[in-house]
C-alpha atoms as one frame of an Amber mdcrd trajectory, in Angstrom:
protein
 153.380 102.623 102.921 149.590 104.109 101.707 148.345 105.347  98.628 145.119
 107.380  99.723 142.590 106.132  96.723 141.022 109.525  96.769 144.204 111.574
  96.244 145.069 111.885  92.546 148.719 112.095  93.025 150.725 109.642  91.445
 153.669 111.020  91.924 153.368 111.016  95.740 153.702 108.949  98.709 152.100
 108.195 102.084 153.929 106.695 105.038 152.356 106.563 108.560 154.249 107.241
 111.550 154.660 105.150 114.404 152.818 105.771 117.386 153.240 108.971 119.803
 151.448 110.631 122.486 148.696 112.638 121.479 148.664 116.351 121.805 145.040
 116.925 122.565 143.351 114.044 124.583 145.630 112.749 127.519 146.460 109.329
 127.805 145.943 108.371 124.015 148.274 107.781 121.238 148.168 108.908 118.130
 149.469 108.377 114.182 150.079 110.555 111.147 149.951 109.640 107.705 152.867
 111.983 105.995 153.063 112.759 102.268 156.423 112.714 100.841 158.441 113.933
  99.333 158.014 117.222 100.450 159.365 118.727  97.232 156.635 117.301  95.034
 154.064 119.211  97.052 153.255 122.368  94.657 150.693 124.866  95.599 148.248
 122.546  93.557 149.255 119.454  95.019 148.533 120.739  98.308 145.395 122.303
  98.023 144.450 118.954  96.646 145.732 117.425 100.186 144.033 120.017 102.324
 140.644 119.620 100.613 141.413 115.939 101.870 142.169 116.181 105.135 145.917
 117.235 105.239 147.639 119.988 107.295 151.013 121.442 107.481 153.707 121.859
 109.613 157.168 123.196 108.364 157.909 120.841 105.380 155.749 117.913 106.400
 152.083 117.497 104.762 149.961 115.221 107.255 146.921 113.977 108.399 145.700
 112.125 111.316 146.467 108.139 111.185 145.251 106.811 114.361 144.186 103.339
 115.371 140.786 103.521 116.405 140.232 107.030 116.957 138.771 109.339 114.631
 138.534 112.541 116.777 140.253 114.796 114.847 137.781 116.126 112.211 138.731
 118.567 109.184 136.691 121.874 109.517 136.240 124.607 107.111 134.236 127.638
 107.036 132.287 128.340 103.706 132.828 132.284 103.928 129.892 133.338 101.622
 127.344 131.921 104.465 129.447 132.834 107.155 127.410 134.816 109.866 129.103
 136.266 112.970 127.780 135.462 116.605 126.764 138.168 118.814 130.463 137.288
 121.049 132.137 137.139 117.307 130.969 140.810 116.242 132.708 141.813 119.766
 135.492 140.539 119.476 135.848 142.315 115.802 134.865 145.503 117.228 137.306
 145.517 120.085 140.647 144.778 117.636 139.122 146.261 114.392 141.862 149.056
 115.227 144.569 146.508 115.021 146.886 147.205 111.722 147.562 144.241 109.472
 150.468 143.786 107.568 151.220 140.786 104.951 154.703 139.602 104.517 156.527
 136.650 103.104 158.011 133.976 105.482 160.917 135.711 107.555 162.189 135.857
 111.167 161.701 138.812 113.092 163.200 138.361 116.679 160.296 140.085 118.117
 157.844 137.719 116.281 159.808 135.244 118.054 159.603 136.741 121.410 155.700
 137.301 121.189 155.857 133.393 120.142 157.365 132.472 123.252 155.231 134.287
 125.584 152.448 133.060 123.974 153.480 129.398 124.696 154.233 130.295 128.194
 150.987 132.166 128.523 148.803 129.721 126.835 150.280 126.525 126.620 152.787
 126.585 129.728 154.467 122.780 130.139 153.436 121.732 126.724 157.181 121.845
 125.267 156.906 124.514 122.927 157.511 127.350 125.634 161.048 126.954 124.975
 161.400 126.554 121.594 164.847 127.249 120.607 165.052 129.912 117.356 165.960
 126.957 115.039 162.644 124.727 116.231 160.739 128.152 115.727 161.895 128.345
 112.203 161.517 124.813 110.850 158.105 124.683 112.723 156.601 128.135 111.214
 158.779 130.165 108.440 159.791 127.099 106.450 157.505 126.097 103.418 157.195
 125.072  99.676 153.978 126.365  99.037 152.151 129.965  98.792 152.549 130.713
 102.533 152.280 134.265 104.199 153.045 135.961 107.317 150.754 138.532 108.705
 151.438 140.832 111.498 149.168 142.564 113.679 150.158 145.990 115.594 148.682
 148.884 117.281 148.020 151.890 115.278 151.868 153.792 115.061 152.893 156.613
 117.490 152.754 160.351 116.203 156.167 160.025 115.512 156.094 157.209 112.849
 157.326 154.691 115.325 155.658 151.281 114.937 152.857 150.210 117.252 153.171
 147.403 119.841 153.254 144.164 118.259 149.820 141.937 119.065 149.430 138.831
 117.066 151.450 137.072 114.227 149.524 134.544 111.826 150.887 132.141 109.648
 148.549 131.027 106.159 148.525 129.485 103.214 146.822 130.408 100.200 144.668
 127.360  98.239 143.137 127.272  95.010 139.723 127.230  96.650 140.614 129.402
 100.129 143.247 130.363 103.025 144.477 127.712 105.077 145.128 128.749 108.546
 148.418 127.363 109.790 148.996 129.121 113.134 148.359 132.044 114.855 149.842
 133.060 118.281 149.395 136.509 120.170 150.157 138.475 123.377 148.348 136.277
 126.132 146.580 139.435 127.602 143.180 139.135 129.893 139.812 139.775 128.496
 141.012 140.017 124.671 139.512 138.175 121.943 142.882 137.749 119.346 142.116
 134.755 118.024 138.700 134.889 117.292 139.301 138.169 115.428 142.016 136.932
 113.219 139.992 133.958 112.585 137.553 136.533 111.236 140.142 138.451 109.613
 141.160 135.336 107.489 137.181 134.913 106.759 136.914 138.445 105.730 140.755
 138.255 103.706 138.875 135.027 101.995 135.968 136.991 100.929 138.278 139.884
  99.329 140.123 137.386  97.283 136.894 135.785  96.193 137.498 132.318  97.319
 135.405 129.707  99.140 136.784 128.493 101.824 139.009 129.028 105.137 140.033
 125.788 106.492 140.927 125.788 110.534 142.434 122.502 110.652 141.077 119.859
 113.122 138.022 120.320 115.154 138.154 117.838 118.336 135.104 117.917 120.491
 136.638 116.285 123.277 139.522 119.209 123.515 139.023 122.417 124.653 141.851
 124.035 122.492 140.402 122.864 119.669 136.533 122.993 120.138 136.149 126.597
 119.509 136.064 125.997 115.877 132.674 124.668 115.791 131.672 128.379 117.210
 132.255 130.014 113.644 128.885 129.083 111.560 127.927 127.679 109.512 130.724
 125.114 109.139 131.924 122.335 107.254 133.241 118.580 108.398 135.031 116.075
 106.188 133.598 113.036 107.170 134.049 109.689 105.011 135.826 111.786 102.341
 133.420 114.249 102.059 132.419 117.542 103.449 129.217 117.935 105.185 127.527
 120.666 106.556 128.027 120.364 110.185 124.137 120.771 111.097 123.391 117.602
 108.769 126.036 115.214 110.619 124.253 116.645 114.235 127.427 118.459 115.465
 127.939 121.349 117.571
């Protein structure tokens, strides 16, 4: 059991898990540091934890705590200084017709079916493409903090019928920004739903007059996670201090 010195949260305790296979770097073992008890991690405490490199998966608030490995680097985008690249502007133009609807966390069968298609199309063999409803609910729809579900659809038909569902995103609202928990979308070719979603989050954060979008962990060696560095400028948490990526020589 450890108590991170940088977290002035005396009511919480921090436990290291046993090693388990790393999801991102083949052949490596990972460990996590988990903040407990979950019922004491309210909105203010959670904002402080995220600012110190923690993330949330269902009721679990954790950060990497691996032996001899620092590959997972927390990354956030300072929205006031963000400048989209040419390809990001194309993604915005391609999907800006999508209509977003913000909901409280809730189970919608249509969302679950999209989640299964996404896992099968983008992460086949990863173990989540056969998640049960209970597993899906525990992963994405359980939260003790200020969380929202956002669905993105094609415009409605002339008769008012809902447009086709294309993407769902789970977000946490922090004191200093938004935290991107998880996003899944229709695994169609020649689309940029994921990029568009991050751009949408950046724009929402600006409208809320908050400074940061937290994108989770950047892992330079993992193609699944390396894309986050494309949102510039960005900041990385290194040795407990948020630093501009350009200052630490990272892409």
